[in-house]
mmCIF file of C-alpha atoms (C1' of nucleotides) in Angstrom:
data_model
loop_
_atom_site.group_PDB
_atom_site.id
_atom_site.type_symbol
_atom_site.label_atom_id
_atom_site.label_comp_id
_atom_site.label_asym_id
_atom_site.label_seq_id
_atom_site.Cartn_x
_atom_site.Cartn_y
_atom_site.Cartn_z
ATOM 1 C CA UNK A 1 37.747 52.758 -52.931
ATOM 2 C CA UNK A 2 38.273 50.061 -55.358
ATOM 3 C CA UNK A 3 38.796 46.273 -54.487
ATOM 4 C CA UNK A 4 38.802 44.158 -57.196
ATOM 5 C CA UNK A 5 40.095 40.807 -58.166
ATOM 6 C CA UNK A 6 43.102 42.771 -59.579
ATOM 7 C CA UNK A 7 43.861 43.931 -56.209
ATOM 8 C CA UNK A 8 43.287 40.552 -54.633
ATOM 9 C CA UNK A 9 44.995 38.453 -57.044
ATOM 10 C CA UNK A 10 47.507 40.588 -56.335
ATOM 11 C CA UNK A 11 48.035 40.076 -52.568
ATOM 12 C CA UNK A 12 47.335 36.364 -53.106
ATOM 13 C CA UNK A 13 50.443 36.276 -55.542
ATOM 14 C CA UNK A 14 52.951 37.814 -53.101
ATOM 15 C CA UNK A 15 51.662 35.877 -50.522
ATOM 16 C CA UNK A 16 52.422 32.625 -52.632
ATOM 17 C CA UNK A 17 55.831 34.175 -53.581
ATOM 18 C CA UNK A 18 56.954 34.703 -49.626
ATOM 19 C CA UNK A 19 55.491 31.150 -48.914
ATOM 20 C CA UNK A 20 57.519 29.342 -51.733
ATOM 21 C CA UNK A 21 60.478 31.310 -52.361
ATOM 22 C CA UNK A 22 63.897 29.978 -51.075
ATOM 23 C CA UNK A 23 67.635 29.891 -52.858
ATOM 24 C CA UNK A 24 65.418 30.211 -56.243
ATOM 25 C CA UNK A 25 63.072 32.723 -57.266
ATOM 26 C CA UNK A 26 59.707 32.325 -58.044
ATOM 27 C CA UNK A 27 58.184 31.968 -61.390
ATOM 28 C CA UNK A 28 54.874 33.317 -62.716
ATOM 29 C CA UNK A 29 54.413 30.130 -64.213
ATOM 30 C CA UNK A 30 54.254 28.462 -60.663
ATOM 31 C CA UNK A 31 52.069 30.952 -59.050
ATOM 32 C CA UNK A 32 49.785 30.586 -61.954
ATOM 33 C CA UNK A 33 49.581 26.944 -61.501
ATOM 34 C CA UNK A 34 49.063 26.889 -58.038
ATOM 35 C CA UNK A 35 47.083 29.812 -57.447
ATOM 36 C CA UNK A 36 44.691 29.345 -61.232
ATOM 37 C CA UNK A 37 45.786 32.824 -62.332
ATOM 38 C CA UNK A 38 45.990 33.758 -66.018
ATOM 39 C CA UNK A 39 50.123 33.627 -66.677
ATOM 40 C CA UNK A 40 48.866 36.695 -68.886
ATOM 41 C CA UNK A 41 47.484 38.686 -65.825
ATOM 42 C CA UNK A 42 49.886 37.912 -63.357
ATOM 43 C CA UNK A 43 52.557 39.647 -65.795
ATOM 44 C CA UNK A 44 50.093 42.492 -66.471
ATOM 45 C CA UNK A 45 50.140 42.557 -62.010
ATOM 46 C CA UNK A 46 53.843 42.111 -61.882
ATOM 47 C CA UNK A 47 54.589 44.949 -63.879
ATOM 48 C CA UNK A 48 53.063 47.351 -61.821
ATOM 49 C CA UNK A 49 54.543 45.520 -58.612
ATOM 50 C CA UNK A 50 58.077 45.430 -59.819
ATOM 51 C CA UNK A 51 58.375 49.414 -61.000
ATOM 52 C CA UNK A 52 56.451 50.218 -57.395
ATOM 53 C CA UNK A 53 60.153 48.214 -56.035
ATOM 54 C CA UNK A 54 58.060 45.335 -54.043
ATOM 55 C CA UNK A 55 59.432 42.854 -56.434
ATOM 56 C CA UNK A 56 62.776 42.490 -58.216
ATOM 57 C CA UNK A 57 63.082 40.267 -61.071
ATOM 58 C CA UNK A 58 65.812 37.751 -62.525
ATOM 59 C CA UNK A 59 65.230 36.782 -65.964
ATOM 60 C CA UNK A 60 66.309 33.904 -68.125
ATOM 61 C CA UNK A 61 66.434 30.559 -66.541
ATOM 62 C CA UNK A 62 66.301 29.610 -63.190
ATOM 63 C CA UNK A 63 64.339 33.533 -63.383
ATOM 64 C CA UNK A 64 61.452 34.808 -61.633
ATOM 65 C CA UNK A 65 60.550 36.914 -58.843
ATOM 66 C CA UNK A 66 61.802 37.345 -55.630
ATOM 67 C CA UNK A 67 60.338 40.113 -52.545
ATOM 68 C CA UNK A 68 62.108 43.130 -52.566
ATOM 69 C CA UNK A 69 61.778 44.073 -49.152
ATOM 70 C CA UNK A 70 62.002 42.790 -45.438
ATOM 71 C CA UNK A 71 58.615 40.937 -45.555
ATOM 72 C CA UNK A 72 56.968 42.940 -42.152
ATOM 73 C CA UNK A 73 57.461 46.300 -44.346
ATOM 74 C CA UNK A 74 55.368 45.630 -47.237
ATOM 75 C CA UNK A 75 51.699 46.038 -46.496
ATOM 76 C CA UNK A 76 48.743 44.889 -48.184
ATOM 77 C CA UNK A 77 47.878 48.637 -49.142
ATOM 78 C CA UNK A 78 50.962 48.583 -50.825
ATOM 79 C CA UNK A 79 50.279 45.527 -52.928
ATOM 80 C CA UNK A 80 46.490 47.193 -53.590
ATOM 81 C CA UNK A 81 47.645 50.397 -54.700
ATOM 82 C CA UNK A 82 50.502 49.241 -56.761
ATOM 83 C CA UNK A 83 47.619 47.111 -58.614
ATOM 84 C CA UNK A 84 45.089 49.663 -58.725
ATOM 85 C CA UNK A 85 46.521 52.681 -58.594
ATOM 86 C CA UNK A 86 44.220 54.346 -55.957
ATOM 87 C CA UNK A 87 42.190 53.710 -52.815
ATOM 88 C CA UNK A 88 39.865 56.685 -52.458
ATOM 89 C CA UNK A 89 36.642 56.653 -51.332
ATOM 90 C CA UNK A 90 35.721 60.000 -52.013
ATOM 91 C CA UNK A 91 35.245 60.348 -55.628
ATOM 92 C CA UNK A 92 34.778 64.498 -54.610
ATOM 93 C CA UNK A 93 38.826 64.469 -54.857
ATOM 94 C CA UNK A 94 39.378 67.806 -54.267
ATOM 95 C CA UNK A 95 35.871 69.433 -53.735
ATOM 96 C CA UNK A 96 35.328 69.418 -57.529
ATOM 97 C CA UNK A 97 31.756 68.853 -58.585
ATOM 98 C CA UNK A 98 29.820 69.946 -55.968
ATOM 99 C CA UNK A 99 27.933 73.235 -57.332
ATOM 100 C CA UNK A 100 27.365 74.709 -53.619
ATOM 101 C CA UNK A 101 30.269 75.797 -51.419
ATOM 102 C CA UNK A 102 33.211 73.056 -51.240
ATOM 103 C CA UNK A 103 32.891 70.000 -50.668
ATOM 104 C CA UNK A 104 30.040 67.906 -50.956
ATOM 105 C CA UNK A 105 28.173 67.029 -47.546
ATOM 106 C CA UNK A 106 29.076 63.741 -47.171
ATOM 107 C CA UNK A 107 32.892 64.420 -48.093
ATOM 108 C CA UNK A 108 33.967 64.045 -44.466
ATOM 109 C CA UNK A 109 32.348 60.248 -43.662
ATOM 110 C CA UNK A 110 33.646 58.836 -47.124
ATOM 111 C CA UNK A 111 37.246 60.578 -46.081
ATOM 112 C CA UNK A 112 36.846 59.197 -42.757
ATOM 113 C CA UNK A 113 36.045 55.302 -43.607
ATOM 114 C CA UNK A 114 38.628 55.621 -46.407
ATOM 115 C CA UNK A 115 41.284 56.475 -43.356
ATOM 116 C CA UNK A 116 39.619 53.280 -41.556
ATOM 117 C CA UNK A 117 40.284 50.752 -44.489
ATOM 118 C CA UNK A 118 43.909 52.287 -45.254
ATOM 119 C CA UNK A 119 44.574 52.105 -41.401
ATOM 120 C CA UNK A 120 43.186 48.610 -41.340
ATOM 121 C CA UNK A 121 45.112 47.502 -44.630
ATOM 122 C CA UNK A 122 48.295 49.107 -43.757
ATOM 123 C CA UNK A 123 48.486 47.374 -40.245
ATOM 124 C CA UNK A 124 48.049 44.076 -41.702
ATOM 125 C CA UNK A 125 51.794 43.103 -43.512
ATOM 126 C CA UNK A 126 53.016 40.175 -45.832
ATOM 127 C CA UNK A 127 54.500 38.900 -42.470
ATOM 128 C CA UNK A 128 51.503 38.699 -40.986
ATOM 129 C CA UNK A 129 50.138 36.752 -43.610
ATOM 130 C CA UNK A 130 52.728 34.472 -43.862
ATOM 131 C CA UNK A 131 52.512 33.987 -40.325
ATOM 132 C CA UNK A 132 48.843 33.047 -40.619
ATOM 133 C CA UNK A 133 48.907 30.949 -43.440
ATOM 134 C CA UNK A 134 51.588 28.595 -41.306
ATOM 135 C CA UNK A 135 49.743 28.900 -38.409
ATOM 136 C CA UNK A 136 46.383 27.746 -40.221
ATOM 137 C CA UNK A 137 44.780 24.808 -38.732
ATOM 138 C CA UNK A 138 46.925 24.643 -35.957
ATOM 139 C CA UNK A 139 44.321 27.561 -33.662
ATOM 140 C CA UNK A 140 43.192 30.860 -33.853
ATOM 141 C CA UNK A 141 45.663 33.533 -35.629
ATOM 142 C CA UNK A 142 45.050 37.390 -34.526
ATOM 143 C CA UNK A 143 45.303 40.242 -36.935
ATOM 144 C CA UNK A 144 46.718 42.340 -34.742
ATOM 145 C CA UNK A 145 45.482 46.310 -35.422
ATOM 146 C CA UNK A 146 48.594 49.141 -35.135
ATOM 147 C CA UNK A 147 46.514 51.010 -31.978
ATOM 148 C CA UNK A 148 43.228 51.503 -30.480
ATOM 149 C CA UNK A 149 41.558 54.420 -30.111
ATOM 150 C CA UNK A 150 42.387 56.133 -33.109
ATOM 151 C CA UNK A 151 38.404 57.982 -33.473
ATOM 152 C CA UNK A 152 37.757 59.594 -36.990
ATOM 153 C CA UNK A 153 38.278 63.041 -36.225
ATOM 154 C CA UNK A 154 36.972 66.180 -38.972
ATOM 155 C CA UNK A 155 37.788 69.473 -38.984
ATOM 156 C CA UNK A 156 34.572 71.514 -39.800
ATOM 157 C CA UNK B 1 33.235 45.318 -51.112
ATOM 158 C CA UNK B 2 31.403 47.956 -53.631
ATOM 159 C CA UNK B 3 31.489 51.877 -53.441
ATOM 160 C CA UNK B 4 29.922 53.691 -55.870
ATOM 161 C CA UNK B 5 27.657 56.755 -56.809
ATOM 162 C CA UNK B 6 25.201 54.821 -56.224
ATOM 163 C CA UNK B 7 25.366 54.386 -52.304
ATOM 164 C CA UNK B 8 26.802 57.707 -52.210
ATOM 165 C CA UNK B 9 24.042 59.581 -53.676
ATOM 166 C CA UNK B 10 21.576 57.699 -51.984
ATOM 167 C CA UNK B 11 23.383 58.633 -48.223
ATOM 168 C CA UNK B 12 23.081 62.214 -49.603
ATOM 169 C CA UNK B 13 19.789 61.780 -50.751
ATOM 170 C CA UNK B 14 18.827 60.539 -47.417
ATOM 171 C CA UNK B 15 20.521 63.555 -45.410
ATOM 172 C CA UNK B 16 18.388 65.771 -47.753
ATOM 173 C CA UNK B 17 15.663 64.462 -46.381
ATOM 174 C CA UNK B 18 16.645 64.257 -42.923
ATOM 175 C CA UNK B 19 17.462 67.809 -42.969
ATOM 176 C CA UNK B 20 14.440 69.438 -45.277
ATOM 177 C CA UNK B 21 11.374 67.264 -44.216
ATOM 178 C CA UNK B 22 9.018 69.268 -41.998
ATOM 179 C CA UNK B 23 5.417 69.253 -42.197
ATOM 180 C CA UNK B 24 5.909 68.189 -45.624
ATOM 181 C CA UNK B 25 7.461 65.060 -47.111
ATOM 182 C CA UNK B 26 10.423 65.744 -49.575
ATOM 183 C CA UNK B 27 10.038 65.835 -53.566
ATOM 184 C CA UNK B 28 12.781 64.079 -55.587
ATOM 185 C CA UNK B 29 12.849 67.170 -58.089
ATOM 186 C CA UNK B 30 13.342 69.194 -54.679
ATOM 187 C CA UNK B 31 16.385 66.775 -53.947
ATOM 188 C CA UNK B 32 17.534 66.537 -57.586
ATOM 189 C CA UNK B 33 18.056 70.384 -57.665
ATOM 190 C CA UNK B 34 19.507 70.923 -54.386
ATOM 191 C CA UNK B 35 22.043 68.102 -54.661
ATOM 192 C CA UNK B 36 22.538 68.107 -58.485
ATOM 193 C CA UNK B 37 21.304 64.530 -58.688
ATOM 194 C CA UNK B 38 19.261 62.971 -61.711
ATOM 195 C CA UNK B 39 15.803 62.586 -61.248
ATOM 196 C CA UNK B 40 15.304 59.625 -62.775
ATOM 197 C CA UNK B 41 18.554 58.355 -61.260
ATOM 198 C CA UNK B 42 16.709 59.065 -57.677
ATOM 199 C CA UNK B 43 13.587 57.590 -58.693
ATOM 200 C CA UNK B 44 16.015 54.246 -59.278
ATOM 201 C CA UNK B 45 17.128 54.880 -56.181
ATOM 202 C CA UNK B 46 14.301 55.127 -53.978
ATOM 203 C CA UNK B 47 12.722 52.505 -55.859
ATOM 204 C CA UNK B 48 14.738 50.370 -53.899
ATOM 205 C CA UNK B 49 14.612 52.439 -50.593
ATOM 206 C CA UNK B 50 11.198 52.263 -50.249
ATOM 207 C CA UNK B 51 11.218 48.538 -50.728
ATOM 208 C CA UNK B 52 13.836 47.849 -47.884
ATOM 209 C CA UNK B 53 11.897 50.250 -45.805
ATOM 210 C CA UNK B 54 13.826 53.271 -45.545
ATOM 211 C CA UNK B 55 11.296 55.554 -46.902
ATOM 212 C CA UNK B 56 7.634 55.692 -46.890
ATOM 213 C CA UNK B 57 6.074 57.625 -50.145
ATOM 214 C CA UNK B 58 3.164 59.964 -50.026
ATOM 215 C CA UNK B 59 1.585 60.304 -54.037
ATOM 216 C CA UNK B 60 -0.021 63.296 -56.027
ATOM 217 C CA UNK B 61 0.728 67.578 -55.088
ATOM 218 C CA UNK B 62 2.269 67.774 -51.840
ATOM 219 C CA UNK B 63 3.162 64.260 -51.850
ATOM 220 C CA UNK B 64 6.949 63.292 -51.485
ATOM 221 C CA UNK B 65 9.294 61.182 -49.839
ATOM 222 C CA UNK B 66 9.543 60.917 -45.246
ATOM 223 C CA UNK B 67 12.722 59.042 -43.531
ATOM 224 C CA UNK B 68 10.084 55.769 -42.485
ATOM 225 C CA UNK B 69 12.132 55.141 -39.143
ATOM 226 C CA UNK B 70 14.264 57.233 -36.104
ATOM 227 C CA UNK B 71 16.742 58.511 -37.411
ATOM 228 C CA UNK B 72 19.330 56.857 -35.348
ATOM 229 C CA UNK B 73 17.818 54.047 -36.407
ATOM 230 C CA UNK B 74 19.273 53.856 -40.018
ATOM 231 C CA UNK B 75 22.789 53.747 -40.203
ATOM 232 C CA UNK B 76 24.933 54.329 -43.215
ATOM 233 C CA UNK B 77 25.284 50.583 -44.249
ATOM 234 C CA UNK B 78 21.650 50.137 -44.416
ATOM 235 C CA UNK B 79 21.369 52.915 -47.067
ATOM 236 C CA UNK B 80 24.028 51.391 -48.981
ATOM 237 C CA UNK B 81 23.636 47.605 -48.907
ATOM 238 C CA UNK B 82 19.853 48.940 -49.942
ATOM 239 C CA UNK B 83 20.761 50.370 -53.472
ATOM 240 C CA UNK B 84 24.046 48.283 -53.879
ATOM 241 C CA UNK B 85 22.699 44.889 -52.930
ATOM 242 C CA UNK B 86 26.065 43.679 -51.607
ATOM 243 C CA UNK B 87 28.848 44.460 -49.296
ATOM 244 C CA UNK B 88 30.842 42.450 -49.364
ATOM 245 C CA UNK B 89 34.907 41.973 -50.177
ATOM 246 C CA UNK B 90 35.362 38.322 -50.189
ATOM 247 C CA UNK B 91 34.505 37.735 -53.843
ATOM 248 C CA UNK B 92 34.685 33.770 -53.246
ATOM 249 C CA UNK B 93 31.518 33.537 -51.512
ATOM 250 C CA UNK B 94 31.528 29.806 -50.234
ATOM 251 C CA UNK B 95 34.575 28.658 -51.143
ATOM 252 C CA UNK B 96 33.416 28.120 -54.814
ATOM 253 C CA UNK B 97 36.348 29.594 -57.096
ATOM 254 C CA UNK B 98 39.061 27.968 -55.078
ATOM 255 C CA UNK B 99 40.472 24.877 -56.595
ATOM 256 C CA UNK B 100 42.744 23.199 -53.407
ATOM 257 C CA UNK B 101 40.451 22.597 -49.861
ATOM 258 C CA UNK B 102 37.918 24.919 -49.630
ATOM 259 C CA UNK B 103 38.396 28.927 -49.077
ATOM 260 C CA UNK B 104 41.268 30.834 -50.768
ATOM 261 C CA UNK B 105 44.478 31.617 -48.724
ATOM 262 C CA UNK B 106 43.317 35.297 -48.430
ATOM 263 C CA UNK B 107 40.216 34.434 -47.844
ATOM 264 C CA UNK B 108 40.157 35.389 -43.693
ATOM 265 C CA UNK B 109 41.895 39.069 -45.233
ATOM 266 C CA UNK B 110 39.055 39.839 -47.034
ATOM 267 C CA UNK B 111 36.245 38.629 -44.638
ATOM 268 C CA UNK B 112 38.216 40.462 -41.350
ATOM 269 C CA UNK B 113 38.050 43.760 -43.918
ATOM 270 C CA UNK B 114 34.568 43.439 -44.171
ATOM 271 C CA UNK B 115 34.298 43.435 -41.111
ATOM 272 C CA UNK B 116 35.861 46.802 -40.177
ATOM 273 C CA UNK B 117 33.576 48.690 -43.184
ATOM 274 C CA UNK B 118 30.811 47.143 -42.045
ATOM 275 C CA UNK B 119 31.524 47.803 -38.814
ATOM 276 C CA UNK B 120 32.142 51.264 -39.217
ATOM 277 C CA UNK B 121 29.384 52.247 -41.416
ATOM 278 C CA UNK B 122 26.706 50.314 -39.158
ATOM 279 C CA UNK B 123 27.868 52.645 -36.448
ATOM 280 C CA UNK B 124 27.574 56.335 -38.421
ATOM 281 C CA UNK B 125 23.525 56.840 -38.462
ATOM 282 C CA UNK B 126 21.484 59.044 -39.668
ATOM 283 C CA UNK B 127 21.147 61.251 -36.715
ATOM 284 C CA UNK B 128 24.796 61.316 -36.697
ATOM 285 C CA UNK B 129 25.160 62.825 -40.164
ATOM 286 C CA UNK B 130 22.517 65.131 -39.658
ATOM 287 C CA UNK B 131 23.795 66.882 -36.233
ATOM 288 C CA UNK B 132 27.518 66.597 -38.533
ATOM 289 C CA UNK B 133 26.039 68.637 -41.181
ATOM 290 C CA UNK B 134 24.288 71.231 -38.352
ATOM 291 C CA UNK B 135 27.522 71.505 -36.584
ATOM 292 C CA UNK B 136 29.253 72.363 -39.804
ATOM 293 C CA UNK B 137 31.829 75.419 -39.370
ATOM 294 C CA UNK B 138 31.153 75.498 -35.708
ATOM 295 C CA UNK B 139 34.362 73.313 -34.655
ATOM 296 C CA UNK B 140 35.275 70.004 -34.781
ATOM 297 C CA UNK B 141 32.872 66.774 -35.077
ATOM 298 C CA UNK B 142 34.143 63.513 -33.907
ATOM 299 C CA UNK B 143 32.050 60.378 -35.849
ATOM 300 C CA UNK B 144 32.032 58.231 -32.703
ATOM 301 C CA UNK B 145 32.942 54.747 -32.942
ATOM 302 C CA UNK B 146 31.024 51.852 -30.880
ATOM 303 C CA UNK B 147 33.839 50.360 -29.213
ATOM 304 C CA UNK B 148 37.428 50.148 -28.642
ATOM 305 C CA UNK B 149 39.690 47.199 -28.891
ATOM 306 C CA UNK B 150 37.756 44.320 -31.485
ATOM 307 C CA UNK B 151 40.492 42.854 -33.204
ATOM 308 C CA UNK B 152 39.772 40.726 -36.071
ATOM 309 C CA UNK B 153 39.827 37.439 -34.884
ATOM 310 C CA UNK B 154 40.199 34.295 -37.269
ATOM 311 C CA UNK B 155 39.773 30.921 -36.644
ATOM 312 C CA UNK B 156 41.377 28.449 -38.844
ATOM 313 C "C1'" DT C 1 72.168 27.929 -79.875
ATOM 314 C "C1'" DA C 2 68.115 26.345 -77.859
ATOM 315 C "C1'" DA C 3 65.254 26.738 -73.996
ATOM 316 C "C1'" DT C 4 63.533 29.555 -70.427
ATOM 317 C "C1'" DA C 5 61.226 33.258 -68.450
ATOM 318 C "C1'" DA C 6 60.641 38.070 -67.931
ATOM 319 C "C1'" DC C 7 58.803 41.983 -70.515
ATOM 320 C "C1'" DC C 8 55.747 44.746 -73.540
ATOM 321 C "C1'" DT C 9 51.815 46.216 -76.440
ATOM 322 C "C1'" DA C 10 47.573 45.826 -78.359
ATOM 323 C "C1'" DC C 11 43.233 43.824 -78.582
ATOM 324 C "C1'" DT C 12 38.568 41.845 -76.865
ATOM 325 C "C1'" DG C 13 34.240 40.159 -74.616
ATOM 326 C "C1'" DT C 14 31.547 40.952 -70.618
ATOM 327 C "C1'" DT C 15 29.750 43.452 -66.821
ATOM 328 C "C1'" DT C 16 28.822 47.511 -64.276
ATOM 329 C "C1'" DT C 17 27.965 52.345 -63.970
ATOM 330 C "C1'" DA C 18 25.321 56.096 -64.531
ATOM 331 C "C1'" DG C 19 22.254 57.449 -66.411
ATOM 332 C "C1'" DT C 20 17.924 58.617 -70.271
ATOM 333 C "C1'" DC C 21 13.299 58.046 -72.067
ATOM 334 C "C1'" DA C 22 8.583 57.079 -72.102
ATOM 335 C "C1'" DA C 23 4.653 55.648 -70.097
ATOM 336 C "C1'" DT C 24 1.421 54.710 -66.073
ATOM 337 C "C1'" DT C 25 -0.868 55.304 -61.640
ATOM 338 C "C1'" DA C 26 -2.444 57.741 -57.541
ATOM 339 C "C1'" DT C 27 -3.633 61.990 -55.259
ATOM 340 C "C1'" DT C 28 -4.797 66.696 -54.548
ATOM 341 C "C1'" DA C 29 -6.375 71.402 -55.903
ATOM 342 C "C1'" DT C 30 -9.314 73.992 -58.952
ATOM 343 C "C1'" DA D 1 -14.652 66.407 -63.555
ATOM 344 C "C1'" DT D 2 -10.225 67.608 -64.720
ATOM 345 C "C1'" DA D 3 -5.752 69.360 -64.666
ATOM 346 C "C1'" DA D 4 -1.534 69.330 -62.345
ATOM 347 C "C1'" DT D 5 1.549 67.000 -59.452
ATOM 348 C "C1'" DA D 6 4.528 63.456 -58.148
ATOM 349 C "C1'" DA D 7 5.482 58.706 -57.394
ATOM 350 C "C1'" DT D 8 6.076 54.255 -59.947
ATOM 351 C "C1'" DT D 9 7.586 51.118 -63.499
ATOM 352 C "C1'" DG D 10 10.200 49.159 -67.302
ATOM 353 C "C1'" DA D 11 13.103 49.228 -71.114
ATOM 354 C "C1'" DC D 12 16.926 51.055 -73.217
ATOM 355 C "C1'" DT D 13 21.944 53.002 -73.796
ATOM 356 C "C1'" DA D 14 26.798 55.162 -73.988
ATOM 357 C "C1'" DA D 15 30.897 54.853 -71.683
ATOM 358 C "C1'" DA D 16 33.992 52.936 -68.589
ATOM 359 C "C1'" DA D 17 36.125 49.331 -66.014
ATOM 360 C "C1'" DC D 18 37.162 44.468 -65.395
ATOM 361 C "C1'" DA D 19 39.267 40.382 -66.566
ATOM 362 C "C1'" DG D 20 41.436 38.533 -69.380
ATOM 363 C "C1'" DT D 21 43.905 36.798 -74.476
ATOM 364 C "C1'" DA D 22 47.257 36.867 -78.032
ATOM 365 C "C1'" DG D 23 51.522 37.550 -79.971
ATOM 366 C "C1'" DG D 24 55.653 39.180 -79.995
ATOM 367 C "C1'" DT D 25 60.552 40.854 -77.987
ATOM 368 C "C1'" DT D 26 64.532 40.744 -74.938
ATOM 369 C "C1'" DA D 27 67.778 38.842 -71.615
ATOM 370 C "C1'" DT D 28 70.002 34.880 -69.503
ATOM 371 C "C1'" DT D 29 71.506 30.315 -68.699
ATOM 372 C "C1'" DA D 30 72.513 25.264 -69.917
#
DNA sequence: TAATAACCTACTGTTTTAGTCAATTATTAT
DNA sequence: ATAATAATTGACTAAAACAGTAGGTTATTA
């Protein structure tokens, strides 16, 4: 998988949006302020975010960006993969250059901690961080994971 | 965090190993051809195995690489953080690159992400892979996990 | 009509990746 | 002794990705 500052500055971003947007929508201009963000980048970002529908956009003045969806069903695997347009671990994507039969012998444990971090970044929504961010100071906030139990299971 | 060839040829690499040393160490040439791996991209590699202690080398004909410890002793992560030098997803180390008070707001994200991948690749050894790979086509393997139930916990 | 702010495309310097190449040192077999 | 083997070391490199910059265009509002 990939997790770069593209991916991060990402999540960052929407977070900042959720926190800050109210009857107005959010400009790149303030998030790059607030958050030190190229203006350049964060349109580069937004691009991507807008055609993958987690942002809408109002332009002219008294424009920006608002969140296009109910904030608990955007994920930050969402945000990463809108960004950086994949999250595989593998690099073997379909059992391509390995010369002997198939797959590669460690396909199965890089398939298996790629479903960890997707399971682990998909439980975690823009909620949640909001949530958190709030809540800072004020205790200890709980990332609460989807299930338990859930063992890495391959089929030989 | 950082996933690359790098700590993915040098898990294979290892597994090699595992499974081929006998009464003899290993040769790199041996593991070059089998896995379709650079030699002098291995010799890199080991390089820096042998220093963290993974390996032990044996010089001149006959000579070759042994697995220096149990082999439920090394897990994945220590194979990887040994050639990658780093694992780690935070990116703002000690609160450097973040201009308000102190960390960044997704900060706690990134470290709690870390921890699952570390987490999970500290508990896949060796021994694990190498029963994996001798149990191949005769079912279903299940990569256990330590424990059950360790939510990321954050304090503020 | 002037300011605002999204939108788009192309370009660029730096770092990392994934190696290659050439030489040296230690050990064993002949 | 010496030749072959195999680890060990260090310097170098092409290509890709990362992290931006720069400059312009389009839509909307005051």
């Amino acid at each position: 998988m990939r997790l770069t500052t593209k991916g991060r500055f990402a999540v960052t971003a929407m977070l900042d949006i959720a926190l800050y947007e109210a009857d107005k929508p959010v400009t790149l201009a303030g998030i790059s302020e607030r958050q030190s963000i190229s203006l350049s980048y964060l349109e580069q970002l937004f691009s991507r975010l807008r055609k993958q529908g987690l942002v809408s956009s109002v332009r002219g003045p008294g424009g920006g960006y608002r969140i296009a969806k109910a904030h608990h069903d955007i994920s930050v695997s969402d945000i990463i993969t809108a960004v950086d347009e994949q999250i595989d671990a593998t690099q073997c994507g379909g059992n391509e250059n390995c010369h002997d039969e198939g797959r590669c012998m460690t396909h199965e444990l890089w398939a298996s901690l790629n479903g960890k971090i997707l399971e682990y970044l998909s439980g975690v929504s823009l909620a949640d961080m909001v949530d958190m961010q709030r809540n800072k100071g004020a205790g200890t906030v709980v990332f609460s994971p989807k299930k338990c139990g859930s063992e890495a299971t391959i089929a030989a």
